Amino acid sequence: MAIDATAQVHPSAVIEEGAVIGAGASVGPFCIVGAEVELGPRVALRSHVVVTGRTQIGEETVIFPFSVIGEIPQDLKYAGENTSLIIGKRNRIRESVTMNCGTEGGGGVTRVGDDGLFMAGCHIAHDAQVGDRVIVVNSAAIAGHCVLEDDVIIGGLSGVHQWVRIGKGAIIGAVCMVTKDVMPYGLVQGPRGVLDGLNLVGLKRKGVARTDITALRAAFQQLAQGEGAFLDRAQRLSDDNPDSDYVREMVAFILGASERSFLTPG
C-alpha cells in the first residue's frame, strides 16, 4: 500500500495492501479501503465508509458514513470482469449512497464528474456517466447506462430508467419516474415524468442571457406545437440554423443517437 505521509488514517480503519492514499487525505473510524482503490489528495472518508473495487476518487471529495462506493454492479449479467468507477473532484457524497463499478457490456466504467452533490440514500448504477455539478437528491436512483449531463438536478425519490439520457441543465421533480430521454434545460414533473416546460429557474441562476432564454422558449414552443413528429420538428429547428448556442445544443442532443425515445411536451 502507498499512504502519503501527510494522510491521516484512524487506527480502526482497514486499508488493504495495494491501496493508494493521497496527500492530506483522511480515512475515518471503521472505514474499509480496498486494494485497488486510489484516494486523491485531501479526500475525506468520514467514518464507516466502504470503498472497494477499481475505484479512483478525485481530490477534496468527501464521503459520509455508511456509503458503499465501487462495489460490483447490481446486474445479473455481471460475471466478475475487472471494471471500474471513476469519481471526480470536490464531490459531496452523503450518508448511505451507493455507486457501482461498470460492466463489460456497458463500457466497463462508471464515471462521476466534479463538484456534484449526492444526497443521502441515492444510487448511481453501473456504467452511468454523470457530468459536473450534478445534484441527485435523497433516495433517487439512477439506473445502469444512464447519462446525466452537466448541471442536471434529480429530485428526491425519483427514478431514472436504464439507458436514459438527461440533457444539460435539465431538472427532474420529486417522486418522478423518467423512462425516456429528457432534452437539455427541460423541466420534468409528475409521477410518470411529463416534460412540462424549461428549467427557467436554473437558466436564470446560471446567468444565461435573456436573448438565449427567449430563443429557448421559442424553440420549446416549436417543439411542442409544430407540425409533424417530435424529431421532425427538431430537424426543422436544426435546419433553420438558430443563432443561440443553447438552442443548437438542445437540437443536437435531441437528434443524437439514443437507446430510448424522448419525453415530448405534455
GROMACS .gro file of C-alpha atoms in nm:
model
  266
    1MET     CA    1   0.000   0.000   0.000
    2ALA     CA    2   0.105   0.362  -0.051
    3ILE     CA    3  -0.010   0.602   0.218
    4ASP     CA    4   0.120   0.957   0.188
    5ALA     CA    5   0.299   1.081   0.497
    6THR     CA    6   0.052   1.368   0.532
    7ALA     CA    7  -0.257   1.143   0.522
    8GLN     CA    8  -0.448   1.065   0.841
    9VAL     CA    9  -0.577   0.711   0.893
   10HIS     CA   10  -0.775   0.617   1.201
   11PRO     CA   11  -0.638   0.307   1.380
   12SER     CA   12  -0.969   0.124   1.337
   13ALA     CA   13  -0.972   0.169   0.957
   14VAL     CA   14  -0.877  -0.123   0.730
   15ILE     CA   15  -0.652  -0.031   0.438
   16GLU     CA   16  -0.585  -0.329   0.211
   17GLU     CA   17  -0.243  -0.386   0.059
   18GLY     CA   18  -0.217  -0.203  -0.272
   19ALA     CA   19  -0.441   0.092  -0.190
   20VAL     CA   20  -0.314   0.444  -0.261
   21ILE     CA   21  -0.396   0.720  -0.013
   22GLY     CA   22  -0.307   1.068  -0.139
   23ALA     CA   23  -0.156   1.370   0.030
   24GLY     CA   24  -0.369   1.519   0.305
   25ALA     CA   25  -0.639   1.253   0.270
   26SER     CA   26  -0.822   1.132   0.580
   27VAL     CA   27  -0.974   0.791   0.648
   28GLY     CA   28  -1.201   0.793   0.949
   29PRO     CA   29  -1.305   0.529   1.201
   30PHE     CA   30  -1.415   0.185   1.079
   31CYS     CA   31  -1.367   0.260   0.709
   32ILE     CA   32  -1.257  -0.009   0.464
   33VAL     CA   33  -1.042   0.081   0.164
   34GLY     CA   34  -0.985  -0.193  -0.094
   35ALA     CA   35  -0.661  -0.299  -0.259
   36GLU     CA   36  -0.734  -0.131  -0.596
   37VAL     CA   37  -0.862   0.199  -0.458
   38GLU     CA   38  -0.692   0.534  -0.520
   39LEU     CA   39  -0.789   0.825  -0.296
   40GLY     CA   40  -0.670   1.159  -0.432
   41PRO     CA   41  -0.529   1.449  -0.232
   42ARG     CA   42  -0.746   1.568   0.058
   43VAL     CA   43  -1.019   1.310   0.001
   44ALA     CA   44  -1.208   1.256   0.327
   45LEU     CA   45  -1.387   0.937   0.433
   46ARG     CA   46  -1.579   1.043   0.744
   47SER     CA   47  -1.647   0.705   0.911
   48HIS     CA   48  -1.795   0.361   0.833
   49VAL     CA   49  -1.735   0.411   0.461
   50VAL     CA   50  -1.656   0.120   0.227
   51VAL     CA   51  -1.458   0.198  -0.088
   52THR     CA   52  -1.372  -0.108  -0.293
   53GLY     CA   53  -1.314  -0.232  -0.649
   54ARG     CA   54  -1.104  -0.044  -0.905
   55THR     CA   55  -1.213   0.294  -0.777
   56GLN     CA   56  -1.047   0.632  -0.821
   57ILE     CA   57  -1.169   0.930  -0.619
   58GLY     CA   58  -1.061   1.283  -0.707
   59GLU     CA   59  -0.921   1.544  -0.474
   60GLU     CA   60  -1.128   1.703  -0.198
   61THR     CA   61  -1.422   1.469  -0.242
   62VAL     CA   62  -1.591   1.397   0.092
   63ILE     CA   63  -1.780   1.074   0.159
   64PHE     CA   64  -2.012   1.049   0.458
   65PRO     CA   65  -2.091   0.749   0.682
   66PHE     CA   66  -2.233   0.419   0.557
   67SER     CA   67  -2.178   0.487   0.188
   68VAL     CA   68  -2.058   0.195  -0.026
   69ILE     CA   69  -1.853   0.306  -0.324
   70GLY     CA   70  -1.718   0.082  -0.602
   71GLU     CA   71  -1.896  -0.244  -0.523
   72ILE     CA   72  -1.986  -0.484  -0.804
   73PRO     CA   73  -2.287  -0.398  -1.024
   74GLN     CA   74  -2.639  -0.498  -0.930
   75ASP     CA   75  -2.670  -0.670  -1.265
   76LEU     CA   76  -2.719  -1.045  -1.309
   77LYS     CA   77  -2.514  -1.034  -1.630
   78TYR     CA   78  -2.205  -0.925  -1.439
   79ALA     CA   79  -1.958  -1.214  -1.440
   80GLY     CA   80  -1.671  -1.077  -1.234
   81GLU     CA   81  -1.498  -0.880  -1.508
   82ASN     CA   82  -1.245  -0.618  -1.397
   83THR     CA   83  -1.433  -0.291  -1.433
   84SER     CA   84  -1.400   0.045  -1.260
   85LEU     CA   85  -1.555   0.354  -1.101
   86ILE     CA   86  -1.401   0.697  -1.152
   87ILE     CA   87  -1.520   0.985  -0.934
   88GLY     CA   88  -1.402   1.341  -0.994
   89LYS     CA   89  -1.305   1.629  -0.768
   90ARG     CA   90  -1.486   1.810  -0.487
   91ASN     CA   91  -1.792   1.589  -0.475
   92ARG     CA   92  -2.008   1.560  -0.165
   93ILE     CA   93  -2.135   1.204  -0.124
   94ARG     CA   94  -2.373   1.194   0.169
   95GLU     CA   95  -2.485   0.914   0.401
   96SER     CA   96  -2.570   0.567   0.264
   97VAL     CA   97  -2.502   0.648  -0.102
   98THR     CA   98  -2.415   0.358  -0.333
   99MET     CA   99  -2.211   0.388  -0.654
  100ASN     CA  100  -2.124   0.073  -0.852
  101CYS     CA  101  -1.846  -0.016  -1.092
  102GLY     CA  102  -1.922  -0.070  -1.461
  103THR     CA  103  -1.988  -0.382  -1.665
  104GLU     CA  104  -1.805  -0.518  -1.966
  105GLY     CA  105  -2.118  -0.481  -2.180
  106GLY     CA  106  -2.160  -0.116  -2.080
  107GLY     CA  107  -1.807   0.003  -2.147
  108GLY     CA  108  -1.655  -0.102  -1.818
  109VAL     CA  109  -1.652   0.237  -1.642
  110THR     CA  110  -1.899   0.420  -1.423
  111ARG     CA  111  -1.797   0.784  -1.425
  112VAL     CA  112  -1.891   1.077  -1.200
  113GLY     CA  113  -1.769   1.431  -1.276
  114ASP     CA  114  -1.666   1.717  -1.050
  115ASP     CA  115  -1.849   1.928  -0.790
  116GLY     CA  116  -2.154   1.704  -0.754
  117LEU     CA  117  -2.385   1.663  -0.457
  118PHE     CA  118  -2.523   1.314  -0.399
  119MET     CA  119  -2.767   1.328  -0.110
  120ALA     CA  120  -2.844   1.057   0.143
  121GLY     CA  121  -2.954   0.719   0.013
  122CYS     CA  122  -2.923   0.785  -0.359
  123HIS     CA  123  -2.786   0.528  -0.605
  124ILE     CA  124  -2.562   0.555  -0.913
  125ALA     CA  125  -2.572   0.225  -1.102
  126HIS     CA  126  -2.322   0.052  -1.330
  127ASP     CA  127  -2.195   0.229  -1.643
  128ALA     CA  128  -2.374   0.555  -1.563
  129GLN     CA  129  -2.199   0.866  -1.696
  130VAL     CA  130  -2.260   1.163  -1.467
  131GLY     CA  131  -2.138   1.512  -1.554
  132ASP     CA  132  -2.021   1.807  -1.346
  133ARG     CA  133  -2.225   1.996  -1.086
  134VAL     CA  134  -2.497   1.731  -1.083
  135ILE     CA  135  -2.731   1.710  -0.784
  136VAL     CA  136  -2.907   1.384  -0.702
  137VAL     CA  137  -3.147   1.434  -0.412
  138ASN     CA  138  -3.229   1.192  -0.130
  139SER     CA  139  -3.322   0.834  -0.226
  140ALA     CA  140  -3.322   0.896  -0.601
  141ALA     CA  141  -3.199   0.609  -0.819
  142ILE     CA  142  -3.003   0.636  -1.144
  143ALA     CA  143  -3.016   0.306  -1.332
  144GLY     CA  144  -2.747   0.141  -1.541
  145HIS     CA  145  -2.607   0.306  -1.855
  146CYS     CA  146  -2.779   0.642  -1.791
  147VAL     CA  147  -2.620   0.969  -1.899
  148LEU     CA  148  -2.665   1.278  -1.682
  149GLU     CA  149  -2.505   1.579  -1.845
  150ASP     CA  150  -2.366   1.882  -1.658
  151ASP     CA  151  -2.586   2.080  -1.416
  152VAL     CA  152  -2.868   1.824  -1.401
  153ILE     CA  153  -3.084   1.805  -1.087
  154ILE     CA  154  -3.273   1.485  -0.996
  155GLY     CA  155  -3.547   1.533  -0.735
  156GLY     CA  156  -3.590   1.321  -0.426
  157LEU     CA  157  -3.741   0.971  -0.452
  158SER     CA  158  -3.722   0.984  -0.833
  159GLY     CA  159  -3.605   0.705  -1.060
  160VAL     CA  160  -3.431   0.721  -1.398
  161HIS     CA  161  -3.474   0.415  -1.623
  162GLN     CA  162  -3.169   0.242  -1.766
  163TRP     CA  163  -3.017   0.390  -2.085
  164VAL     CA  164  -3.200   0.722  -2.041
  165ARG     CA  165  -3.009   1.042  -2.128
  166ILE     CA  166  -3.082   1.362  -1.939
  167GLY     CA  167  -2.954   1.672  -2.115
  168LYS     CA  168  -2.751   1.955  -1.971
  169GLY     CA  169  -2.929   2.179  -1.722
  170ALA     CA  170  -3.247   1.970  -1.703
  171ILE     CA  171  -3.438   1.933  -1.376
  172ILE     CA  172  -3.646   1.633  -1.268
  173GLY     CA  173  -3.906   1.696  -0.999
  174ALA     CA  174  -3.952   1.485  -0.688
  175VAL     CA  175  -4.123   1.143  -0.689
  176CYS     CA  176  -4.094   1.114  -1.066
  177MET     CA  177  -4.025   0.809  -1.287
  178VAL     CA  178  -3.831   0.903  -1.600
  179THR     CA  179  -3.842   0.638  -1.874
  180LYS     CA  180  -3.744   0.846  -2.180
  181ASP     CA  181  -3.470   1.091  -2.272
  182VAL     CA  182  -3.501   1.448  -2.146
  183MET     CA  183  -3.383   1.735  -2.365
  184PRO     CA  184  -3.134   1.992  -2.229
  185TYR     CA  185  -3.285   2.254  -1.995
  186GLY     CA  186  -3.612   2.061  -1.974
  187LEU     CA  187  -3.843   2.056  -1.671
  188VAL     CA  188  -3.995   1.716  -1.593
  189GLN     CA  189  -4.273   1.667  -1.336
  190GLY     CA  190  -4.536   1.416  -1.234
  191PRO     CA  191  -4.531   1.052  -1.128
  192ARG     CA  192  -4.470   0.927  -1.484
  193GLY     CA  193  -4.241   1.205  -1.598
  194VAL     CA  194  -4.408   1.467  -1.819
  195LEU     CA  195  -4.198   1.729  -1.997
  196ASP     CA  196  -4.363   2.042  -1.862
  197GLY     CA  197  -4.151   2.329  -1.987
  198LEU     CA  198  -3.800   2.465  -1.942
  199ASN     CA  199  -3.585   2.487  -1.631
  200LEU     CA  200  -3.614   2.866  -1.629
  201VAL     CA  201  -3.505   2.900  -1.268
  202GLY     CA  202  -3.185   2.709  -1.339
  203LEU     CA  203  -3.114   2.913  -1.652
  204LYS     CA  204  -3.159   3.241  -1.464
  205ARG     CA  205  -2.944   3.123  -1.172
  206LYS     CA  206  -2.671   3.036  -1.420
  207GLY     CA  207  -2.686   3.388  -1.562
  208VAL     CA  208  -2.793   3.286  -1.912
  209ALA     CA  209  -2.863   3.592  -2.128
  210ARG     CA  210  -3.225   3.697  -2.175
  211THR     CA  211  -3.185   3.660  -2.554
  212ASP     CA  212  -3.087   3.295  -2.514
  213ILE     CA  213  -3.375   3.226  -2.275
  214THR     CA  214  -3.616   3.387  -2.520
  215ALA     CA  215  -3.472   3.174  -2.800
  216LEU     CA  216  -3.506   2.859  -2.590
  217ARG     CA  217  -3.869   2.940  -2.511
  218ALA     CA  218  -3.945   2.992  -2.879
  219ALA     CA  219  -3.770   2.666  -2.965
  220PHE     CA  220  -3.965   2.480  -2.700
  221GLN     CA  221  -4.292   2.613  -2.839
  222GLN     CA  222  -4.195   2.496  -3.185
  223LEU     CA  223  -4.106   2.152  -3.050
  224ALA     CA  224  -4.433   2.138  -2.855
  225GLN     CA  225  -4.677   2.268  -3.115
  226GLY     CA  226  -4.517   2.243  -3.459
  227GLU     CA  227  -4.630   2.010  -3.735
  228GLY     CA  228  -4.509   1.654  -3.768
  229ALA     CA  229  -4.340   1.419  -3.522
  230PHE     CA  230  -4.114   1.545  -3.243
  231LEU     CA  231  -3.792   1.453  -3.425
  232ASP     CA  232  -3.921   1.617  -3.743
  233ARG     CA  233  -3.976   1.942  -3.553
  234ALA     CA  234  -3.626   1.919  -3.406
  235GLN     CA  235  -3.479   1.864  -3.752
  236ARG     CA  236  -3.657   2.175  -3.883
  237LEU     CA  237  -3.515   2.372  -3.592
  238SER     CA  238  -3.169   2.249  -3.684
  239ASP     CA  239  -3.219   2.333  -4.049
  240ASP     CA  240  -3.309   2.690  -3.951
  241ASN     CA  241  -2.954   2.726  -3.807
  242PRO     CA  242  -3.060   2.905  -3.486
  243ASP     CA  243  -2.847   3.192  -3.354
  244SER     CA  244  -2.847   3.072  -2.992
  245ASP     CA  245  -2.579   2.824  -2.882
  246TYR     CA  246  -2.826   2.694  -2.624
  247VAL     CA  247  -3.085   2.611  -2.889
  248ARG     CA  248  -2.821   2.447  -3.110
  249GLU     CA  249  -2.710   2.238  -2.811
  250MET     CA  250  -3.069   2.133  -2.739
  251VAL     CA  251  -3.134   2.034  -3.101
  252ALA     CA  252  -2.806   1.842  -3.131
  253PHE     CA  253  -2.894   1.643  -2.819
  254ILE     CA  254  -3.241   1.557  -2.949
  255LEU     CA  255  -3.108   1.447  -3.288
  256GLY     CA  256  -2.824   1.243  -3.133
  257ALA     CA  257  -2.818   0.867  -3.104
  258SER     CA  258  -3.031   0.726  -2.822
  259GLU     CA  259  -3.138   0.394  -2.676
  260ARG     CA  260  -3.467   0.547  -2.562
  261SER     CA  261  -3.732   0.768  -2.718
  262PHE     CA  262  -3.786   1.125  -2.594
  263LEU     CA  263  -4.019   1.276  -2.344
  264THR     CA  264  -4.223   1.522  -2.550
  265PRO     CA  265  -4.402   1.832  -2.422
  266GLY     CA  266  -4.725   1.743  -2.246
   0.00000   0.00000   0.00000
